[in-house]
mmCIF file with all atom_site columns, C-alpha atoms and ligand atoms in Angstrom:
data_model
loop_
_atom_site.group_PDB
_atom_site.id
_atom_site.type_symbol
_atom_site.label_atom_id
_atom_site.label_alt_id
_atom_site.label_comp_id
_atom_site.label_asym_id
_atom_site.label_entity_id
_atom_site.label_seq_id
_atom_site.pdbx_PDB_ins_code
_atom_site.Cartn_x
_atom_site.Cartn_y
_atom_site.Cartn_z
_atom_site.occupancy
_atom_site.B_iso_or_equiv
_atom_site.pdbx_formal_charge
_atom_site.auth_seq_id
_atom_site.auth_comp_id
_atom_site.auth_asym_id
_atom_site.auth_atom_id
_atom_site.pdbx_PDB_model_num
ATOM   1   C CA . MET A 1 1   ? -0.456  -4.729  -15.736 1.00 95.00 ? 296 MET A CA 1
ATOM   2   C CA . LYS A 1 2   ? 2.703   -2.980  -16.910 1.00 97.00 ? 297 LYS A CA 1
ATOM   3   C CA . PHE A 1 3   ? 6.000   -3.236  -15.033 1.00 96.00 ? 298 PHE A CA 1
ATOM   4   C CA . PHE A 1 4   ? 8.344   -0.297  -14.809 1.00 98.00 ? 299 PHE A CA 1
ATOM   5   C CA . ILE A 1 5   ? 11.628  -0.372  -12.931 1.00 98.00 ? 300 ILE A CA 1
ATOM   6   C CA . ASP A 1 6   ? 12.114  2.439   -10.435 1.00 98.00 ? 301 ASP A CA 1
ATOM   7   C CA . THR A 1 7   ? 15.800  3.262   -10.701 1.00 98.00 ? 302 THR A CA 1
ATOM   8   C CA . ALA A 1 8   ? 18.412  5.194   -12.657 1.00 98.00 ? 303 ALA A CA 1
ATOM   9   C CA . ASN A 1 9   ? 20.947  2.374   -12.267 1.00 98.00 ? 304 ASN A CA 1
ATOM   10  C CA . LEU A 1 10  ? 21.860  1.143   -15.743 1.00 98.00 ? 305 LEU A CA 1
ATOM   11  C CA . ALA A 1 11  ? 22.994  -2.321  -14.627 1.00 98.00 ? 306 ALA A CA 1
ATOM   12  C CA . GLN A 1 12  ? 19.679  -2.924  -12.858 1.00 98.00 ? 307 GLN A CA 1
ATOM   13  C CA . ILE A 1 13  ? 17.736  -1.565  -15.822 1.00 98.00 ? 308 ILE A CA 1
ATOM   14  C CA . ARG A 1 14  ? 19.624  -3.931  -18.153 1.00 98.00 ? 309 ARG A CA 1
ATOM   15  C CA . GLU A 1 15  ? 19.040  -6.885  -15.820 1.00 97.00 ? 310 GLU A CA 1
ATOM   16  C CA . ALA A 1 16  ? 15.288  -6.194  -15.583 1.00 97.00 ? 311 ALA A CA 1
ATOM   17  C CA . ASN A 1 17  ? 15.084  -5.630  -19.326 1.00 98.00 ? 312 ASN A CA 1
ATOM   18  C CA . GLU A 1 18  ? 16.756  -8.965  -20.010 1.00 97.00 ? 313 GLU A CA 1
ATOM   19  C CA . LEU A 1 19  ? 13.941  -10.706 -18.129 1.00 96.00 ? 314 LEU A CA 1
ATOM   20  C CA . GLY A 1 20  ? 11.762  -9.624  -21.066 1.00 96.00 ? 315 GLY A CA 1
ATOM   21  C CA . VAL A 1 21  ? 8.898   -8.267  -18.970 1.00 94.00 ? 316 VAL A CA 1
ATOM   22  C CA . LEU A 1 22  ? 9.927   -4.648  -18.578 1.00 97.00 ? 317 LEU A CA 1
ATOM   23  C CA . ASP A 1 23  ? 7.599   -1.970  -19.960 1.00 98.00 ? 318 ASP A CA 1
ATOM   24  C CA . GLY A 1 24  ? 9.386   1.176   -18.846 1.00 98.00 ? 319 GLY A CA 1
ATOM   25  C CA . VAL A 1 25  ? 11.465  3.063   -16.288 1.00 98.00 ? 320 VAL A CA 1
ATOM   26  C CA . THR A 1 26  ? 10.782  5.767   -13.725 1.00 98.00 ? 321 THR A CA 1
ATOM   27  C CA . THR A 1 27  ? 13.457  8.017   -12.321 1.00 98.00 ? 322 THR A CA 1
ATOM   28  C CA . ASN A 1 28  ? 13.404  10.948  -9.936  1.00 98.00 ? 323 ASN A CA 1
ATOM   29  C CA . PRO A 1 29  ? 16.037  13.471  -8.830  1.00 97.00 ? 324 PRO A CA 1
ATOM   30  C CA . SER A 1 30  ? 16.945  11.355  -5.772  1.00 98.00 ? 325 SER A CA 1
ATOM   31  C CA . LEU A 1 31  ? 17.459  8.234   -7.910  1.00 98.00 ? 326 LEU A CA 1
ATOM   32  C CA . MET A 1 32  ? 19.621  10.216  -10.356 1.00 98.00 ? 327 MET A CA 1
ATOM   33  C CA . ALA A 1 33  ? 21.692  11.620  -7.471  1.00 97.00 ? 328 ALA A CA 1
ATOM   34  C CA . ARG A 1 34  ? 22.128  8.093   -6.088  1.00 97.00 ? 329 ARG A CA 1
ATOM   35  C CA . GLU A 1 35  ? 23.900  7.189   -9.351  1.00 97.00 ? 330 GLU A CA 1
ATOM   36  C CA . ASN A 1 36  ? 26.118  10.261  -8.972  1.00 97.00 ? 331 ASN A CA 1
ATOM   37  C CA . ILE A 1 37  ? 24.814  11.884  -12.133 1.00 97.00 ? 332 ILE A CA 1
ATOM   38  C CA . ARG A 1 38  ? 25.446  15.599  -11.821 1.00 93.00 ? 333 ARG A CA 1
ATOM   39  C CA . GLY A 1 39  ? 24.558  18.507  -14.062 1.00 94.00 ? 334 GLY A CA 1
ATOM   40  C CA . GLU A 1 40  ? 21.925  18.985  -16.720 1.00 94.00 ? 335 GLU A CA 1
ATOM   41  C CA . GLU A 1 41  ? 23.987  17.596  -19.585 1.00 96.00 ? 336 GLU A CA 1
ATOM   42  C CA . ALA A 1 42  ? 24.943  14.419  -17.728 1.00 97.00 ? 337 ALA A CA 1
ATOM   43  C CA . CYS A 1 43  ? 21.313  13.869  -16.694 1.00 97.00 ? 338 CYS A CA 1
ATOM   44  C CA . ARG A 1 44  ? 20.123  14.204  -20.268 1.00 97.00 ? 339 ARG A CA 1
ATOM   45  C CA . ARG A 1 45  ? 22.778  11.825  -21.576 1.00 98.00 ? 340 ARG A CA 1
ATOM   46  C CA . HIS A 1 46  ? 21.706  9.360   -18.899 1.00 98.00 ? 341 HIS A CA 1
ATOM   47  C CA . TYR A 1 47  ? 18.026  9.558   -19.914 1.00 98.00 ? 342 TYR A CA 1
ATOM   48  C CA . VAL A 1 48  ? 18.993  8.857   -23.524 1.00 98.00 ? 343 VAL A CA 1
ATOM   49  C CA . GLU A 1 49  ? 21.105  5.890   -22.398 1.00 98.00 ? 344 GLU A CA 1
ATOM   50  C CA . ILE A 1 50  ? 18.099  4.494   -20.509 1.00 98.00 ? 345 ILE A CA 1
ATOM   51  C CA . CYS A 1 51  ? 15.885  5.003   -23.578 1.00 98.00 ? 346 CYS A CA 1
ATOM   52  C CA . ASN A 1 52  ? 18.411  3.102   -25.657 1.00 98.00 ? 347 ASN A CA 1
ATOM   53  C CA . ILE A 1 53  ? 18.196  0.111   -23.300 1.00 98.00 ? 348 ILE A CA 1
ATOM   54  C CA . VAL A 1 54  ? 14.440  -0.120  -22.742 1.00 98.00 ? 349 VAL A CA 1
ATOM   55  C CA . ASP A 1 55  ? 11.786  0.006   -25.408 1.00 97.00 ? 350 ASP A CA 1
ATOM   56  C CA . GLY A 1 56  ? 9.130   1.666   -23.256 1.00 98.00 ? 351 GLY A CA 1
ATOM   57  C CA . ASP A 1 57  ? 8.180   4.826   -21.415 1.00 98.00 ? 352 ASP A CA 1
ATOM   58  C CA . VAL A 1 58  ? 10.931  6.537   -19.422 1.00 98.00 ? 353 VAL A CA 1
ATOM   59  C CA . SER A 1 59  ? 9.845   9.143   -16.882 1.00 98.00 ? 354 SER A CA 1
ATOM   60  C CA . ALA A 1 60  ? 12.242  12.093  -16.562 1.00 98.00 ? 355 ALA A CA 1
ATOM   61  C CA . GLU A 1 61  ? 11.401  14.545  -13.791 1.00 98.00 ? 356 GLU A CA 1
ATOM   62  C CA . VAL A 1 62  ? 11.664  18.315  -14.050 1.00 98.00 ? 357 VAL A CA 1
ATOM   63  C CA . ILE A 1 63  ? 13.591  20.221  -11.387 1.00 98.00 ? 358 ILE A CA 1
ATOM   64  C CA . ALA A 1 64  ? 11.851  23.556  -11.937 1.00 98.00 ? 359 ALA A CA 1
ATOM   65  C CA . THR A 1 65  ? 8.909   24.308  -9.658  1.00 98.00 ? 360 THR A CA 1
ATOM   66  C CA . ASP A 1 66  ? 7.444   27.281  -11.554 1.00 98.00 ? 361 ASP A CA 1
ATOM   67  C CA . PHE A 1 67  ? 5.192   26.890  -14.595 1.00 98.00 ? 362 PHE A CA 1
ATOM   68  C CA . ASP A 1 68  ? 7.523   28.566  -17.120 1.00 98.00 ? 363 ASP A CA 1
ATOM   69  C CA . GLY A 1 69  ? 10.514  26.618  -15.874 1.00 98.00 ? 364 GLY A CA 1
ATOM   70  C CA . MET A 1 70  ? 8.578   23.320  -15.978 1.00 98.00 ? 365 MET A CA 1
ATOM   71  C CA . VAL A 1 71  ? 7.443   24.011  -19.523 1.00 98.00 ? 366 VAL A CA 1
ATOM   72  C CA . ARG A 1 72  ? 10.957  24.910  -20.701 1.00 98.00 ? 367 ARG A CA 1
ATOM   73  C CA . GLU A 1 73  ? 12.543  21.921  -18.996 1.00 98.00 ? 368 GLU A CA 1
ATOM   74  C CA . GLY A 1 74  ? 9.772   19.504  -19.957 1.00 98.00 ? 369 GLY A CA 1
ATOM   75  C CA . GLU A 1 75  ? 9.974   20.453  -23.628 1.00 98.00 ? 370 GLU A CA 1
ATOM   76  C CA . GLU A 1 76  ? 13.731  19.902  -23.606 1.00 98.00 ? 371 GLU A CA 1
ATOM   77  C CA . LEU A 1 77  ? 13.318  16.521  -21.907 1.00 98.00 ? 372 LEU A CA 1
ATOM   78  C CA . ALA A 1 78  ? 10.574  15.427  -24.291 1.00 98.00 ? 373 ALA A CA 1
ATOM   79  C CA . ALA A 1 79  ? 12.778  16.328  -27.266 1.00 98.00 ? 374 ALA A CA 1
ATOM   80  C CA . LEU A 1 80  ? 15.512  13.929  -26.076 1.00 98.00 ? 375 LEU A CA 1
ATOM   81  C CA . HIS A 1 81  ? 13.696  10.764  -27.184 1.00 98.00 ? 376 HIS A CA 1
ATOM   82  C CA . PRO A 1 82  ? 10.136  9.792   -28.205 1.00 98.00 ? 377 PRO A CA 1
ATOM   83  C CA . ASN A 1 83  ? 9.839   7.489   -25.163 1.00 98.00 ? 378 ASN A CA 1
ATOM   84  C CA . ILE A 1 84  ? 10.417  10.241  -22.608 1.00 98.00 ? 379 ILE A CA 1
ATOM   85  C CA . VAL A 1 85  ? 7.454   11.024  -20.359 1.00 98.00 ? 380 VAL A CA 1
ATOM   86  C CA . VAL A 1 86  ? 7.740   14.366  -18.558 1.00 98.00 ? 381 VAL A CA 1
ATOM   87  C CA . LYS A 1 87  ? 7.357   13.874  -14.824 1.00 98.00 ? 382 LYS A CA 1
ATOM   88  C CA . LEU A 1 88  ? 5.806   16.799  -12.959 1.00 98.00 ? 383 LEU A CA 1
ATOM   89  C CA . PRO A 1 89  ? 4.979   17.253  -9.280  1.00 98.00 ? 384 PRO A CA 1
ATOM   90  C CA . CYS A 1 90  ? 1.325   17.436  -8.250  1.00 98.00 ? 385 CYS A CA 1
ATOM   91  C CA . THR A 1 91  ? 1.344   21.148  -7.371  1.00 98.00 ? 386 THR A CA 1
ATOM   92  C CA . ALA A 1 92  ? -0.772  23.944  -8.851  1.00 98.00 ? 387 ALA A CA 1
ATOM   93  C CA . GLU A 1 93  ? 2.081   24.835  -11.217 1.00 98.00 ? 388 GLU A CA 1
ATOM   94  C CA . GLY A 1 94  ? 2.596   21.166  -12.022 1.00 98.00 ? 389 GLY A CA 1
ATOM   95  C CA . ILE A 1 95  ? -1.092  20.665  -12.875 1.00 98.00 ? 390 ILE A CA 1
ATOM   96  C CA . ARG A 1 96  ? -0.982  23.734  -15.137 1.00 98.00 ? 391 ARG A CA 1
ATOM   97  C CA . ALA A 1 97  ? 2.063   22.243  -16.851 1.00 98.00 ? 392 ALA A CA 1
ATOM   98  C CA . VAL A 1 98  ? 0.338   18.847  -17.236 1.00 99.00 ? 393 VAL A CA 1
ATOM   99  C CA . LYS A 1 99  ? -2.516  20.633  -19.012 1.00 98.00 ? 394 LYS A CA 1
ATOM   100 C CA . TYR A 1 100 ? -0.059  22.561  -21.210 1.00 98.00 ? 395 TYR A CA 1
ATOM   101 C CA . PHE A 1 101 ? 1.741   19.372  -22.252 1.00 98.00 ? 396 PHE A CA 1
ATOM   102 C CA . ALA A 1 102 ? -1.541  17.481  -22.809 1.00 98.00 ? 397 ALA A CA 1
ATOM   103 C CA . ARG A 1 103 ? -2.598  20.175  -25.291 1.00 98.00 ? 398 ARG A CA 1
ATOM   104 C CA . LYS A 1 104 ? 0.738   19.763  -27.073 1.00 98.00 ? 399 LYS A CA 1
ATOM   105 C CA . GLY A 1 105 ? 0.493   15.968  -27.169 1.00 98.00 ? 400 GLY A CA 1
ATOM   106 C CA . ILE A 1 106 ? 3.455   15.516  -24.796 1.00 98.00 ? 401 ILE A CA 1
ATOM   107 C CA . ARG A 1 107 ? 2.955   12.684  -22.310 1.00 98.00 ? 402 ARG A CA 1
ATOM   108 C CA . THR A 1 108 ? 3.233   13.335  -18.581 1.00 98.00 ? 403 THR A CA 1
ATOM   109 C CA . ASN A 1 109 ? 3.523   11.515  -15.281 1.00 99.00 ? 404 ASN A CA 1
ATOM   110 C CA . CYS A 1 110 ? 2.022   13.497  -12.389 1.00 99.00 ? 405 CYS A CA 1
ATOM   111 C CA . THR A 1 111 ? 4.069   12.497  -9.360  1.00 98.00 ? 406 THR A CA 1
ATOM   112 C CA . LEU A 1 112 ? 4.035   12.888  -5.565  1.00 98.00 ? 407 LEU A CA 1
ATOM   113 C CA . VAL A 1 113 ? 0.336   12.038  -5.397  1.00 99.00 ? 408 VAL A CA 1
ATOM   114 C CA . PHE A 1 114 ? -0.982  11.230  -1.928  1.00 98.00 ? 409 PHE A CA 1
ATOM   115 C CA . SER A 1 115 ? -4.750  11.773  -2.229  1.00 98.00 ? 410 SER A CA 1
ATOM   116 C CA . VAL A 1 116 ? -7.645  10.961  -4.525  1.00 98.00 ? 411 VAL A CA 1
ATOM   117 C CA . GLY A 1 117 ? -8.297  14.689  -4.944  1.00 98.00 ? 412 GLY A CA 1
ATOM   118 C CA . GLN A 1 118 ? -4.807  15.214  -6.359  1.00 98.00 ? 413 GLN A CA 1
ATOM   119 C CA . ALA A 1 119 ? -5.381  12.269  -8.706  1.00 99.00 ? 414 ALA A CA 1
ATOM   120 C CA . LEU A 1 120 ? -8.661  13.834  -9.872  1.00 98.00 ? 415 LEU A CA 1
ATOM   121 C CA . LEU A 1 121 ? -6.905  17.092  -10.787 1.00 98.00 ? 416 LEU A CA 1
ATOM   122 C CA . ALA A 1 122 ? -4.099  15.228  -12.581 1.00 98.00 ? 417 ALA A CA 1
ATOM   123 C CA . ALA A 1 123 ? -6.635  13.310  -14.680 1.00 98.00 ? 418 ALA A CA 1
ATOM   124 C CA . LYS A 1 124 ? -8.708  16.404  -15.456 1.00 98.00 ? 419 LYS A CA 1
ATOM   125 C CA . ALA A 1 125 ? -5.535  18.156  -16.620 1.00 98.00 ? 420 ALA A CA 1
ATOM   126 C CA . GLY A 1 126 ? -4.857  15.214  -18.963 1.00 98.00 ? 421 GLY A CA 1
ATOM   127 C CA . ALA A 1 127 ? -1.947  13.405  -17.318 1.00 99.00 ? 422 ALA A CA 1
ATOM   128 C CA . THR A 1 128 ? -0.885  10.202  -19.066 1.00 98.00 ? 423 THR A CA 1
ATOM   129 C CA . TYR A 1 129 ? 0.087   8.641   -15.734 1.00 99.00 ? 424 TYR A CA 1
ATOM   130 C CA . VAL A 1 130 ? -0.648  9.487   -12.129 1.00 99.00 ? 425 VAL A CA 1
ATOM   131 C CA . SER A 1 131 ? 1.785   8.237   -9.479  1.00 99.00 ? 426 SER A CA 1
ATOM   132 C CA . PRO A 1 132 ? 0.340   7.539   -6.025  1.00 98.00 ? 427 PRO A CA 1
ATOM   133 C CA . PHE A 1 133 ? 3.193   6.837   -3.584  1.00 98.00 ? 428 PHE A CA 1
ATOM   134 C CA . VAL A 1 134 ? 2.244   3.615   -1.816  1.00 98.00 ? 429 VAL A CA 1
ATOM   135 C CA . GLY A 1 135 ? 5.263   3.080   0.442   1.00 98.00 ? 430 GLY A CA 1
ATOM   136 C CA . ARG A 1 136 ? 5.493   6.656   1.677   1.00 98.00 ? 431 ARG A CA 1
ATOM   137 C CA . LEU A 1 137 ? 1.840   6.523   2.779   1.00 98.00 ? 432 LEU A CA 1
ATOM   138 C CA . ASP A 1 138 ? 2.412   3.207   4.540   1.00 98.00 ? 433 ASP A CA 1
ATOM   139 C CA . ASP A 1 139 ? 5.424   4.827   6.238   1.00 98.00 ? 434 ASP A CA 1
ATOM   140 C CA . ILE A 1 140 ? 3.116   7.314   7.964   1.00 98.00 ? 435 ILE A CA 1
ATOM   141 C CA . CYS A 1 141 ? 0.552   4.663   8.889   1.00 98.00 ? 436 CYS A CA 1
ATOM   142 C CA . GLU A 1 142 ? -1.848  5.422   6.030   1.00 98.00 ? 437 GLU A CA 1
ATOM   143 C CA . ASP A 1 143 ? -2.977  2.807   3.507   1.00 98.00 ? 438 ASP A CA 1
ATOM   144 C CA . GLY A 1 144 ? -1.090  3.301   0.230   1.00 98.00 ? 439 GLY A CA 1
ATOM   145 C CA . VAL A 1 145 ? -2.719  0.366   -1.555  1.00 98.00 ? 440 VAL A CA 1
ATOM   146 C CA . GLU A 1 146 ? -6.182  1.631   -0.582  1.00 98.00 ? 441 GLU A CA 1
ATOM   147 C CA . LEU A 1 147 ? -5.330  4.962   -2.235  1.00 98.00 ? 442 LEU A CA 1
ATOM   148 C CA . VAL A 1 148 ? -4.423  3.111   -5.452  1.00 98.00 ? 443 VAL A CA 1
ATOM   149 C CA . ALA A 1 149 ? -7.767  1.230   -5.324  1.00 98.00 ? 444 ALA A CA 1
ATOM   150 C CA . HIS A 1 150 ? -9.680  4.478   -4.655  1.00 98.00 ? 445 HIS A CA 1
ATOM   151 C CA . ILE A 1 151 ? -8.071  6.246   -7.635  1.00 98.00 ? 446 ILE A CA 1
ATOM   152 C CA . VAL A 1 152 ? -8.731  3.232   -9.902  1.00 98.00 ? 447 VAL A CA 1
ATOM   153 C CA . ARG A 1 153 ? -12.441 3.229   -8.868  1.00 98.00 ? 448 ARG A CA 1
ATOM   154 C CA . MET A 1 154 ? -12.760 6.966   -9.428  1.00 98.00 ? 449 MET A CA 1
ATOM   155 C CA . TYR A 1 155 ? -11.061 6.884   -12.845 1.00 98.00 ? 450 TYR A CA 1
ATOM   156 C CA . ARG A 1 156 ? -13.231 3.960   -13.970 1.00 98.00 ? 451 ARG A CA 1
ATOM   157 C CA . TYR A 1 157 ? -16.410 5.650   -12.737 1.00 98.00 ? 452 TYR A CA 1
ATOM   158 C CA . TYR A 1 158 ? -15.685 8.833   -14.671 1.00 98.00 ? 453 TYR A CA 1
ATOM   159 C CA . GLY A 1 159 ? -13.978 7.195   -17.642 1.00 98.00 ? 454 GLY A CA 1
ATOM   160 C CA . PHE A 1 160 ? -10.644 9.007   -17.255 1.00 98.00 ? 455 PHE A CA 1
ATOM   161 C CA . GLU A 1 161 ? -7.899  7.607   -19.462 1.00 98.00 ? 456 GLU A CA 1
ATOM   162 C CA . THR A 1 162 ? -5.052  8.507   -17.100 1.00 98.00 ? 457 THR A CA 1
ATOM   163 C CA . GLN A 1 163 ? -3.176  5.360   -16.106 1.00 98.00 ? 458 GLN A CA 1
ATOM   164 C CA . VAL A 1 164 ? -2.629  4.615   -12.431 1.00 98.00 ? 459 VAL A CA 1
ATOM   165 C CA . LEU A 1 165 ? 1.090   4.051   -11.887 1.00 98.00 ? 460 LEU A CA 1
ATOM   166 C CA . ALA A 1 166 ? 1.636   2.659   -8.390  1.00 98.00 ? 461 ALA A CA 1
ATOM   167 C CA . ALA A 1 167 ? 4.924   4.160   -7.174  1.00 98.00 ? 462 ALA A CA 1
ATOM   168 C CA . SER A 1 168 ? 7.032   3.999   -4.043  1.00 98.00 ? 463 SER A CA 1
ATOM   169 C CA . ILE A 1 169 ? 6.705   0.218   -4.105  1.00 98.00 ? 464 ILE A CA 1
ATOM   170 C CA . ARG A 1 170 ? 8.860   -1.228  -1.359  1.00 97.00 ? 465 ARG A CA 1
ATOM   171 C CA . HIS A 1 171 ? 8.423   -4.993  -1.675  1.00 97.00 ? 466 HIS A CA 1
ATOM   172 C CA . THR A 1 172 ? 6.934   -7.815  -3.699  1.00 98.00 ? 467 THR A CA 1
ATOM   173 C CA . GLN A 1 173 ? 3.678   -7.957  -1.721  1.00 98.00 ? 468 GLN A CA 1
ATOM   174 C CA . HIS A 1 174 ? 3.024   -4.325  -2.678  1.00 98.00 ? 469 HIS A CA 1
ATOM   175 C CA . ILE A 1 175 ? 3.127   -5.345  -6.364  1.00 98.00 ? 470 ILE A CA 1
ATOM   176 C CA . VAL A 1 176 ? 0.562   -8.096  -5.817  1.00 98.00 ? 471 VAL A CA 1
ATOM   177 C CA . GLN A 1 177 ? -1.656  -5.785  -3.737  1.00 98.00 ? 472 GLN A CA 1
ATOM   178 C CA . CYS A 1 178 ? -1.506  -3.037  -6.393  1.00 98.00 ? 473 CYS A CA 1
ATOM   179 C CA . MET A 1 179 ? -2.343  -5.619  -9.071  1.00 98.00 ? 474 MET A CA 1
ATOM   180 C CA . ASP A 1 180 ? -5.413  -6.635  -7.018  1.00 98.00 ? 475 ASP A CA 1
ATOM   181 C CA . ALA A 1 181 ? -6.315  -2.953  -6.656  1.00 98.00 ? 476 ALA A CA 1
ATOM   182 C CA . GLY A 1 182 ? -6.378  -2.629  -10.452 1.00 98.00 ? 477 GLY A CA 1
ATOM   183 C CA . ALA A 1 183 ? -3.278  -0.451  -10.986 1.00 98.00 ? 478 ALA A CA 1
ATOM   184 C CA . ASP A 1 184 ? -2.347  -0.111  -14.647 1.00 98.00 ? 479 ASP A CA 1
ATOM   185 C CA . VAL A 1 185 ? 1.369   -0.007  -13.862 1.00 98.00 ? 480 VAL A CA 1
ATOM   186 C CA . ALA A 1 186 ? 3.641   -0.734  -10.914 1.00 98.00 ? 481 ALA A CA 1
ATOM   187 C CA . THR A 1 187 ? 7.072   0.857   -10.815 1.00 98.00 ? 482 THR A CA 1
ATOM   188 C CA . CYS A 1 188 ? 9.276   -1.279  -8.649  1.00 97.00 ? 483 CYS A CA 1
ATOM   189 C CA . PRO A 1 189 ? 12.797  -1.812  -7.368  1.00 97.00 ? 484 PRO A CA 1
ATOM   190 C CA . LEU A 1 190 ? 14.519  -4.749  -9.106  1.00 97.00 ? 485 LEU A CA 1
ATOM   191 C CA . ALA A 1 191 ? 14.474  -6.842  -5.916  1.00 97.00 ? 486 ALA A CA 1
ATOM   192 C CA . ALA A 1 192 ? 10.673  -6.550  -5.668  1.00 97.00 ? 487 ALA A CA 1
ATOM   193 C CA . ILE A 1 193 ? 10.254  -7.677  -9.286  1.00 96.00 ? 488 ILE A CA 1
ATOM   194 C CA . LYS A 1 194 ? 12.594  -10.630 -8.747  1.00 96.00 ? 489 LYS A CA 1
ATOM   195 C CA . GLY A 1 195 ? 10.678  -11.482 -5.591  1.00 97.00 ? 490 GLY A CA 1
ATOM   196 C CA . LEU A 1 196 ? 7.684   -12.393 -7.736  1.00 96.00 ? 491 LEU A CA 1
ATOM   197 C CA . LEU A 1 197 ? 9.653   -15.364 -9.014  1.00 95.00 ? 492 LEU A CA 1
ATOM   198 C CA . LYS A 1 198 ? 10.499  -16.811 -5.632  1.00 96.00 ? 493 LYS A CA 1
ATOM   199 C CA . HIS A 1 199 ? 8.673   -19.899 -4.409  1.00 97.00 ? 494 HIS A CA 1
ATOM   200 C CA . PRO A 1 200 ? 10.248  -22.728 -2.410  1.00 97.00 ? 495 PRO A CA 1
ATOM   201 C CA . LEU A 1 201 ? 8.070   -25.312 -4.190  1.00 98.00 ? 496 LEU A CA 1
ATOM   202 C CA . THR A 1 202 ? 9.480   -24.144 -7.542  1.00 98.00 ? 497 THR A CA 1
ATOM   203 C CA . ASP A 1 203 ? 13.021  -24.661 -6.236  1.00 97.00 ? 498 ASP A CA 1
ATOM   204 C CA . SER A 1 204 ? 12.335  -28.045 -4.637  1.00 98.00 ? 499 SER A CA 1
ATOM   205 C CA . GLY A 1 205 ? 10.207  -29.175 -7.591  1.00 98.00 ? 500 GLY A CA 1
ATOM   206 C CA . LEU A 1 206 ? 12.962  -28.321 -10.055 1.00 98.00 ? 501 LEU A CA 1
ATOM   207 C CA . ALA A 1 207 ? 15.589  -30.050 -7.905  1.00 98.00 ? 502 ALA A CA 1
ATOM   208 C CA . GLN A 1 208 ? 13.415  -33.189 -7.845  1.00 98.00 ? 503 GLN A CA 1
ATOM   209 C CA . PHE A 1 209 ? 12.855  -33.126 -11.624 1.00 98.00 ? 504 PHE A CA 1
ATOM   210 C CA . LEU A 1 210 ? 16.585  -32.828 -12.255 1.00 98.00 ? 505 LEU A CA 1
ATOM   211 C CA . ALA A 1 211 ? 17.423  -35.563 -9.742  1.00 98.00 ? 506 ALA A CA 1
ATOM   212 C CA . ASP A 1 212 ? 14.876  -37.951 -11.322 1.00 98.00 ? 507 ASP A CA 1
ATOM   213 C CA . HIS A 1 213 ? 16.207  -37.145 -14.782 1.00 98.00 ? 508 HIS A CA 1
ATOM   214 C CA . ALA A 1 214 ? 19.794  -37.789 -13.664 1.00 98.00 ? 509 ALA A CA 1
ATOM   215 C CA . LYS A 1 215 ? 18.783  -41.142 -12.045 1.00 98.00 ? 510 LYS A CA 1
ATOM   216 C CA . ALA A 1 216 ? 16.911  -42.295 -15.147 1.00 98.00 ? 511 ALA A CA 1
ATOM   217 C CA . ASN A 1 217 ? 19.782  -41.320 -17.410 1.00 97.00 ? 512 ASN A CA 1
ATOM   218 C CA . ALA A 1 218 ? 22.636  -42.604 -15.239 1.00 95.00 ? 513 ALA A CA 1
HETATM 219 C C1 . E4P B 2 .   ? 8.665   6.908   -8.828  1.00 87.95 ? 862 E4P B C1 1
HETATM 220 O O1 . E4P B 2 .   ? 8.094   7.425   -9.750  1.00 87.95 ? 862 E4P B O1 1
HETATM 221 C C2 . E4P B 2 .   ? 8.809   7.559   -7.504  1.00 87.95 ? 862 E4P B C2 1
HETATM 222 O O2 . E4P B 2 .   ? 9.570   8.716   -7.590  1.00 87.95 ? 862 E4P B O2 1
HETATM 223 C C3 . E4P B 2 .   ? 9.412   6.556   -6.561  1.00 87.95 ? 862 E4P B C3 1
HETATM 224 O O3 . E4P B 2 .   ? 8.694   5.340   -6.686  1.00 87.95 ? 862 E4P B O3 1
HETATM 225 C C4 . E4P B 2 .   ? 9.468   7.024   -5.119  1.00 87.95 ? 862 E4P B C4 1
HETATM 226 O O4 . E4P B 2 .   ? 9.867   5.933   -4.327  1.00 87.95 ? 862 E4P B O4 1
HETATM 227 P P1 . E4P B 2 .   ? 10.367  6.096   -2.804  1.00 87.95 ? 862 E4P B P1 1
HETATM 228 O O5 . E4P B 2 .   ? 9.205   6.492   -1.969  1.00 87.95 ? 862 E4P B O5 1
HETATM 229 O O6 . E4P B 2 .   ? 10.876  4.724   -2.454  1.00 87.95 ? 862 E4P B O6 1
HETATM 230 O O7 . E4P B 2 .   ? 11.447  7.140   -2.812  1.00 87.95 ? 862 E4P B O7 1
#
């Protein structure tokens, strides 16, 4: 299972990268706005900075919602760095653009996916990644993890190569549940990744080891 960090915050990206287990980064327009990055030029510089930190796929989302605009923007984003993956919304225009980029060998992440039908269209169009939004489904009392499992089953059954990228992960338990569901990737906030490390028996066990060592070497 690959780990991506879901942020545009460079400090958090560096911290996750230093752990040595980071495979990529996802961003979206809200995450970019949260870092106060304004204007096309600044956004592009920021994507390049992220690519220079992490040796892995970096999803950069288009703002255009029409096919021609998505194609223009996506081509410009893809030209920034070989690790850029063009992120496109799961709309009719977005699916057309996924197909266009697949034909050109440009990798895509089809985002804002909330149903298995949307995931089917993304895979048929040739998306590299499909992003079901786990947390946002849970927020409206639907089962986000079950959607991930359903997409994984469907892709395996039909032999689609599109990777299931569990997105909108809110906490550590979501990561473990998506792993059990067979997700290829989970894109997570830093706190959720760090949460995987936490166990009270690790802390108390280490404290005991160090205390015993200190006693024996006093
Ligand atoms: C990542 O690709 C998604 O844009 C992101 O995970 C959405 O997360 P949110 O539902 O917490 O905004």
